[in-house]
Short mmCIF file of N, CA, C and O in Angstrom, two decimals:
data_model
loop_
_atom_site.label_atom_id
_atom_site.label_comp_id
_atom_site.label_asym_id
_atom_site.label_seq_id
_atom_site.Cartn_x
_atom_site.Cartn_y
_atom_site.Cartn_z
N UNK A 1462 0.84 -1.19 0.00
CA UNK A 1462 0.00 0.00 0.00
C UNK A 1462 0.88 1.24 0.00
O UNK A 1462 2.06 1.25 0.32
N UNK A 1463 0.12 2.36 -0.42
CA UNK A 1463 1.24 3.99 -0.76
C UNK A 1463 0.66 4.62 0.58
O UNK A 1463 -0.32 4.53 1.32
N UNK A 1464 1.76 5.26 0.46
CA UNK A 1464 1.30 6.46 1.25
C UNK A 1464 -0.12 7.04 1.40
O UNK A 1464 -0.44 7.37 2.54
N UNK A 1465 -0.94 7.20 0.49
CA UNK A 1465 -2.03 8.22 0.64
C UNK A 1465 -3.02 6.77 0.64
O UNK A 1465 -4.02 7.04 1.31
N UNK A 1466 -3.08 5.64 0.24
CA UNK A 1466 -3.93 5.14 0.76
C UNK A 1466 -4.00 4.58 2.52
O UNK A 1466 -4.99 4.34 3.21
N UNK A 1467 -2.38 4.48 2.89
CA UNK A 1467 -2.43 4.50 4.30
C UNK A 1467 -2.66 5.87 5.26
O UNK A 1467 -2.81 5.82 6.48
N UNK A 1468 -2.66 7.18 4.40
CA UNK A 1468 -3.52 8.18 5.27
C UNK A 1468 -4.53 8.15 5.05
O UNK A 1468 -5.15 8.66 5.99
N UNK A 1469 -5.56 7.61 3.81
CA UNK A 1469 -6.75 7.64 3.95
C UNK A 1469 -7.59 6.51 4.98
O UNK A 1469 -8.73 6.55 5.46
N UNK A 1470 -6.51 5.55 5.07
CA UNK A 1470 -7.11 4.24 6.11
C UNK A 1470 -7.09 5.16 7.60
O UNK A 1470 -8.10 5.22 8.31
N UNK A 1471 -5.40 6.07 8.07
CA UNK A 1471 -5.65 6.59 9.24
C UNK A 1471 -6.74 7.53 9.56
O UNK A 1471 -7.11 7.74 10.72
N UNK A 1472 -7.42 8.29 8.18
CA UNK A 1472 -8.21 9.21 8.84
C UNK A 1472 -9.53 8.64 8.91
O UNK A 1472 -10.52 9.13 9.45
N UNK A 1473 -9.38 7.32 8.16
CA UNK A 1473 -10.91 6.72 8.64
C UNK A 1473 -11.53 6.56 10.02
O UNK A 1473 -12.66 6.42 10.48
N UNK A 1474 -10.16 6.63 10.53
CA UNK A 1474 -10.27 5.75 11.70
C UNK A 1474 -10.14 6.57 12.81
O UNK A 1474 -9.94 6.20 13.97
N UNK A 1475 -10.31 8.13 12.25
CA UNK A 1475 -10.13 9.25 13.11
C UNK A 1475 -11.50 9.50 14.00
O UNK A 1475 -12.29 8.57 14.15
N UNK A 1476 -11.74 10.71 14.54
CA UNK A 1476 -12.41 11.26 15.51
C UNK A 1476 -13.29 12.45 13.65
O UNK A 1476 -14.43 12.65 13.22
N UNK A 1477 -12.26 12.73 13.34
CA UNK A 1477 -12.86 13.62 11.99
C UNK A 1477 -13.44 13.56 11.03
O UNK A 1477 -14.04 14.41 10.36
N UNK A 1478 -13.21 12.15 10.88
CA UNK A 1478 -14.06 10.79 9.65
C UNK A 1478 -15.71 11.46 9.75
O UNK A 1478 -16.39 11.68 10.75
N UNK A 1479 -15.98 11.64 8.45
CA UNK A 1479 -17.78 11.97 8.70
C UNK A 1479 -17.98 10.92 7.39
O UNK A 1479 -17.77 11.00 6.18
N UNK A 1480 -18.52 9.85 8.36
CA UNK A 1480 -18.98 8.85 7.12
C UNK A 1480 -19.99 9.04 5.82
O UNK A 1480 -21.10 9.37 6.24
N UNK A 1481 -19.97 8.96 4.71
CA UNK A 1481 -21.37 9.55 3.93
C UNK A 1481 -20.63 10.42 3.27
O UNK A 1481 -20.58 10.28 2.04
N UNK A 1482 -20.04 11.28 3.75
CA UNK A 1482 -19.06 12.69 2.83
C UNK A 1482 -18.81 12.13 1.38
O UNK A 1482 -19.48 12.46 0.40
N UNK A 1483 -17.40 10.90 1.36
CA UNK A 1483 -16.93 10.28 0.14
C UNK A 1483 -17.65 8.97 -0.08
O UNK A 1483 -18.18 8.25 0.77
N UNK A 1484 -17.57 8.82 -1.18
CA UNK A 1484 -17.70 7.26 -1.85
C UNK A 1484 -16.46 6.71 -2.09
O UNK A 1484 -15.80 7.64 -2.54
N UNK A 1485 -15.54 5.38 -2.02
CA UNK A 1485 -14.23 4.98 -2.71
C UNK A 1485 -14.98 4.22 -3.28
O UNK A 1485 -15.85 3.57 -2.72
N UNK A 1486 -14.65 4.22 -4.85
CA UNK A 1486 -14.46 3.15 -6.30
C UNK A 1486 -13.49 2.66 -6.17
O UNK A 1486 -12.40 3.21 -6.24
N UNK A 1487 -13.72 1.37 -5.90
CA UNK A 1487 -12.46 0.21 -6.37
C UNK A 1487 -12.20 -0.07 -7.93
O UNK A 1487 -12.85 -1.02 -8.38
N UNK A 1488 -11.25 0.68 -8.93
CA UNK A 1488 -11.76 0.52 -10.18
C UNK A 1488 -10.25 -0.69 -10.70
O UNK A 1488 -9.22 -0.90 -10.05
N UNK A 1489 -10.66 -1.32 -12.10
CA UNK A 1489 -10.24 -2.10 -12.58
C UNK A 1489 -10.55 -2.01 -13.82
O UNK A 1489 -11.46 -1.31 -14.27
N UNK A 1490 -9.38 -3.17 -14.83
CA UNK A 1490 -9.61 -2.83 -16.27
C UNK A 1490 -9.79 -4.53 -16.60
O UNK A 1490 -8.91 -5.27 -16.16
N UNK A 1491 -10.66 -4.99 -17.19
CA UNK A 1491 -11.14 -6.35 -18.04
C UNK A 1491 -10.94 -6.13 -19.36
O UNK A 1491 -11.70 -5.21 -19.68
N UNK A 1492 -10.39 -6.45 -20.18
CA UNK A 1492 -10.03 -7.01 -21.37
C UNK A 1492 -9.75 -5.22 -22.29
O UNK A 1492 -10.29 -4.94 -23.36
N UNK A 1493 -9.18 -4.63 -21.82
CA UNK A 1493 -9.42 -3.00 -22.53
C UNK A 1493 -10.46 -2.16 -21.93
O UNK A 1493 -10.46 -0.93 -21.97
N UNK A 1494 -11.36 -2.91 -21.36
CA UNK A 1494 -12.96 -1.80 -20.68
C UNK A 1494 -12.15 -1.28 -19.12
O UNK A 1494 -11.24 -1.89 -18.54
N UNK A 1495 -12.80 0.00 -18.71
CA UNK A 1495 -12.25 -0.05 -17.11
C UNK A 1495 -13.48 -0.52 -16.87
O UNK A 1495 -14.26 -0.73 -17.81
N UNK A 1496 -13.79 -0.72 -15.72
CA UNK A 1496 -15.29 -1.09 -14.88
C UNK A 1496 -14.53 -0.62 -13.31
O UNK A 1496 -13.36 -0.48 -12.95
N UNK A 1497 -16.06 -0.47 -12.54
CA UNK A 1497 -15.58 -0.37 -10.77
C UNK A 1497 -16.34 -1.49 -10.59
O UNK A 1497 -17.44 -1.90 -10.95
N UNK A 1498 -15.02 -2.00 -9.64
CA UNK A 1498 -15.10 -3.22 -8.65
C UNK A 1498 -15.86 -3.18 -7.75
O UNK A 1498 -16.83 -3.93 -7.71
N UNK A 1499 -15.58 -2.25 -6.75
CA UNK A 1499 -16.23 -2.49 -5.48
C UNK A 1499 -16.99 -0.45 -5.78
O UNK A 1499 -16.90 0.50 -6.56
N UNK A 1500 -17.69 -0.89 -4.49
CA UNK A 1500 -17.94 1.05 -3.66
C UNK A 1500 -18.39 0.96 -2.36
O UNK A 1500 -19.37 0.32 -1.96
N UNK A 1501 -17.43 1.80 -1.57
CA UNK A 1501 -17.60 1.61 -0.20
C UNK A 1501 -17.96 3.06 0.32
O UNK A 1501 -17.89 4.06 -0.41
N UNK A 1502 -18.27 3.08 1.42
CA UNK A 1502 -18.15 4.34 2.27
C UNK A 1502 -16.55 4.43 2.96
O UNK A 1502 -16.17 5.43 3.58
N UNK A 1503 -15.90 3.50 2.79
CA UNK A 1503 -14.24 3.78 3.81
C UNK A 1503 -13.37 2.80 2.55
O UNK A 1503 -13.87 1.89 1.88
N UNK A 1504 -12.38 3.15 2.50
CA UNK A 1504 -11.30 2.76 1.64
C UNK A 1504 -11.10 1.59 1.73
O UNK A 1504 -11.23 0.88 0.73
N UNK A 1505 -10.63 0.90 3.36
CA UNK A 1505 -10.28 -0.22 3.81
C UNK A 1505 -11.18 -1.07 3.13
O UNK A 1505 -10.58 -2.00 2.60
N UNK A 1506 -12.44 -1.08 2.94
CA UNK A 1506 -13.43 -1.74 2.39
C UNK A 1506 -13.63 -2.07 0.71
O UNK A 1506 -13.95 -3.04 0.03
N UNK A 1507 -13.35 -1.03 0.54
CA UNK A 1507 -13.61 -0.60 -1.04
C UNK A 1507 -12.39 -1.43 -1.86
O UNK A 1507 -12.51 -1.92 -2.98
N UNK A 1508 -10.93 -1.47 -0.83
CA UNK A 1508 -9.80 -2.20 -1.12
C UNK A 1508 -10.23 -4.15 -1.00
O UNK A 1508 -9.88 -5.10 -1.71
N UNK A 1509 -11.00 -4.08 0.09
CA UNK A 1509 -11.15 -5.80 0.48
C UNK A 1509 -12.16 -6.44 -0.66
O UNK A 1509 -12.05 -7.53 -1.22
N UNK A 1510 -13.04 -5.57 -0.81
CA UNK A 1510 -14.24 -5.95 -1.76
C UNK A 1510 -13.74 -6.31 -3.48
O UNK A 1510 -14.09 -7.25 -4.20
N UNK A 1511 -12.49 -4.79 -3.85
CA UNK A 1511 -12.33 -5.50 -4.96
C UNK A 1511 -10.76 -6.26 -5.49
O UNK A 1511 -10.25 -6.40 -6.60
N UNK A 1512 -10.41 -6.59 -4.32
CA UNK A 1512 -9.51 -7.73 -4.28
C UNK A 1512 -9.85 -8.72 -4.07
O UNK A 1512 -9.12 -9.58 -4.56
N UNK A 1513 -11.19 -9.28 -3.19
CA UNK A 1513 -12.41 -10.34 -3.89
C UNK A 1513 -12.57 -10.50 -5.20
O UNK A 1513 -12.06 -11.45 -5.79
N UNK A 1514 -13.17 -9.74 -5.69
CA UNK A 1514 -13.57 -9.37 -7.38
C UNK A 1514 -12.48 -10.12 -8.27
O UNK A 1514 -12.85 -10.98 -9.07
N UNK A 1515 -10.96 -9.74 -8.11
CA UNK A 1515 -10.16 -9.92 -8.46
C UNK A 1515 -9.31 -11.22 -8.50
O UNK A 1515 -8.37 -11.62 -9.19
N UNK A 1516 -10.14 -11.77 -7.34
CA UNK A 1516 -9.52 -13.06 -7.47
C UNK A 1516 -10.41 -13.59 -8.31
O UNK A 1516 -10.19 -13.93 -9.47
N UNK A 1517 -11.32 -13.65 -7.77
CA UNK A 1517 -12.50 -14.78 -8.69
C UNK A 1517 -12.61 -14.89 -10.42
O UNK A 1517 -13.06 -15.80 -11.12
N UNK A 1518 -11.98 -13.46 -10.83
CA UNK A 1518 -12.05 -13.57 -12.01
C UNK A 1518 -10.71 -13.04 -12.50
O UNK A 1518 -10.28 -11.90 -12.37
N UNK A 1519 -10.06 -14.20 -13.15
CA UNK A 1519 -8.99 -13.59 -13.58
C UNK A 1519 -8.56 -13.11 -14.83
O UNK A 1519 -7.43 -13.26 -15.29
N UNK A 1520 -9.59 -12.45 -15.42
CA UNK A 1520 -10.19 -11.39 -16.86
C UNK A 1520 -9.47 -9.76 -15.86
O UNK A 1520 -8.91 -8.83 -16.44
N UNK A 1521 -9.66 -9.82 -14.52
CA UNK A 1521 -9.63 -8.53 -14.22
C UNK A 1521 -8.46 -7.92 -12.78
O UNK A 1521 -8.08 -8.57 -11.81
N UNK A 1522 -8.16 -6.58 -13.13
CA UNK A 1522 -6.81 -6.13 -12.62
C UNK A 1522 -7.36 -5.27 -12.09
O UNK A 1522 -8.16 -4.72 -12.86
N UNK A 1523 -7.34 -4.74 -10.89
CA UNK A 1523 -7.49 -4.11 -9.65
C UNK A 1523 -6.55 -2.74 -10.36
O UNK A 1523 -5.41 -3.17 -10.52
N UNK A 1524 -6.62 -1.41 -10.80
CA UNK A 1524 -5.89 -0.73 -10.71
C UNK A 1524 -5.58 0.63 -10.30
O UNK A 1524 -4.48 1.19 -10.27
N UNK A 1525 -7.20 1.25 -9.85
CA UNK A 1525 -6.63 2.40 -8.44
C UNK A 1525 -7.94 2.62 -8.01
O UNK A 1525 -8.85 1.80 -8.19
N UNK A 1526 -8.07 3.82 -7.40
CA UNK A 1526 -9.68 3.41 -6.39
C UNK A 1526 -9.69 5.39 -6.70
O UNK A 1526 -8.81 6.23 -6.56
N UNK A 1527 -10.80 5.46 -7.03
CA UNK A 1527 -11.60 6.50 -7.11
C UNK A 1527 -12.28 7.13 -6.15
O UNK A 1527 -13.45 6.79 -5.94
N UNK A 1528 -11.56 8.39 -5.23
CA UNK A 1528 -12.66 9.14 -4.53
C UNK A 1528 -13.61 10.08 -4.67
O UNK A 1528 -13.31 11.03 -5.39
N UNK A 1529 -14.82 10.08 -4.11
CA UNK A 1529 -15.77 10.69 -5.16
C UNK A 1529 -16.78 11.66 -3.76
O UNK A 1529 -17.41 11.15 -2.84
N UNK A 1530 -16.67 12.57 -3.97
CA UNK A 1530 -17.53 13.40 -2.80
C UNK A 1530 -18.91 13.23 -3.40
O UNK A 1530 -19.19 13.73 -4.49
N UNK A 1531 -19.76 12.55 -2.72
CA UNK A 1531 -21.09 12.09 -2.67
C UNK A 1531 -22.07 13.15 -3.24
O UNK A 1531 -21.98 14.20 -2.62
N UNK A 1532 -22.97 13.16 -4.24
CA UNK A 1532 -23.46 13.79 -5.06
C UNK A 1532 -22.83 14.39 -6.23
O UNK A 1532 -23.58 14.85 -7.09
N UNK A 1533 -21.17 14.48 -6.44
CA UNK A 1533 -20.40 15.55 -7.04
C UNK A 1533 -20.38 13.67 -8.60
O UNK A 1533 -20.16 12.47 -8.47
N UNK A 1534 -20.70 14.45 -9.63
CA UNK A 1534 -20.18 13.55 -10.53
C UNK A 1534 -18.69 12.98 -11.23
O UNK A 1534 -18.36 11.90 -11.71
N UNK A 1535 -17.91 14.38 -11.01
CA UNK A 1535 -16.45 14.20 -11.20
C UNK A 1535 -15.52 13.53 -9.68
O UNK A 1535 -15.62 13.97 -8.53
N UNK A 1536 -14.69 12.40 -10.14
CA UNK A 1536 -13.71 12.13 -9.32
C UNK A 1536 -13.16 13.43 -8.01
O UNK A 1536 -12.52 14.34 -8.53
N UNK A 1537 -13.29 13.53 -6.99
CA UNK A 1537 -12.30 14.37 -6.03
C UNK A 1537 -10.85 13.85 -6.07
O UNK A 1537 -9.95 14.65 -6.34
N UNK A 1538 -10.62 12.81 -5.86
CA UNK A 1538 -9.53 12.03 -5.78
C UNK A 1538 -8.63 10.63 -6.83
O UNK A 1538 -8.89 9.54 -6.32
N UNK A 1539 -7.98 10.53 -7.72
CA UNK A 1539 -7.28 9.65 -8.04
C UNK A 1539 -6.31 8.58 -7.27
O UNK A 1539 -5.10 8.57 -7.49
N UNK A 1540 -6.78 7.91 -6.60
CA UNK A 1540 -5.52 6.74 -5.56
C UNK A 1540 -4.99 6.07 -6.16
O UNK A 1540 -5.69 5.14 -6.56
N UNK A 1541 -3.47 6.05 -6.65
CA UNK A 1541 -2.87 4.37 -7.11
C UNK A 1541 -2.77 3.30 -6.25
O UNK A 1541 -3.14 3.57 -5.10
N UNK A 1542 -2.44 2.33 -6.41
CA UNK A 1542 -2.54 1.65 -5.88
C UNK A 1542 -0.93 1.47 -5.26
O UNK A 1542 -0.85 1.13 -4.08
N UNK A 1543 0.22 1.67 -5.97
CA UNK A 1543 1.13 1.43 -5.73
C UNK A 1543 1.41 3.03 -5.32
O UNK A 1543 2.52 3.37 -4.91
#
């Protein structure tokens, strides 16, 4: 895990965390298409759900997770994974 996905795990886990604010997209690419894997309310989740995904089908590659301020249609955030 990088850096900014291990500050986004610490501030989940803060006193400041207001759950509902963001959405995380677990996104991935199958055969040339991207698609999202998972969607969580907390990262930690959004990471477990589509590394599930990822095993089960091995058409598909886990490759960064999308933060998205809830109602807003454009990305807030780009996460790599590495």
């Amino acid at each position: 895990m990088n850096s900014e996905i291990i500050s986004e795990i610490e501030h989940s886990q803060s006193d400041n965390f207001q759950l509902g604010e963001y959405i995380y997209m677990g996104m991935g690419l199958t055969r040339g298409h991207r698609i999202c894997m998972s969607v969580a309310y907390k990262i930690d989740y959004c990471i477990k759900k589509a590394k599930q995904f990822e095993e089960v089908n091995g058409h598909v590659t886990f490759t960064h997770i999308n933060k998205v301020k809830v109602g807003e249609l454009e990305r807030y955030k780009k996460i790599p994974l590495n």
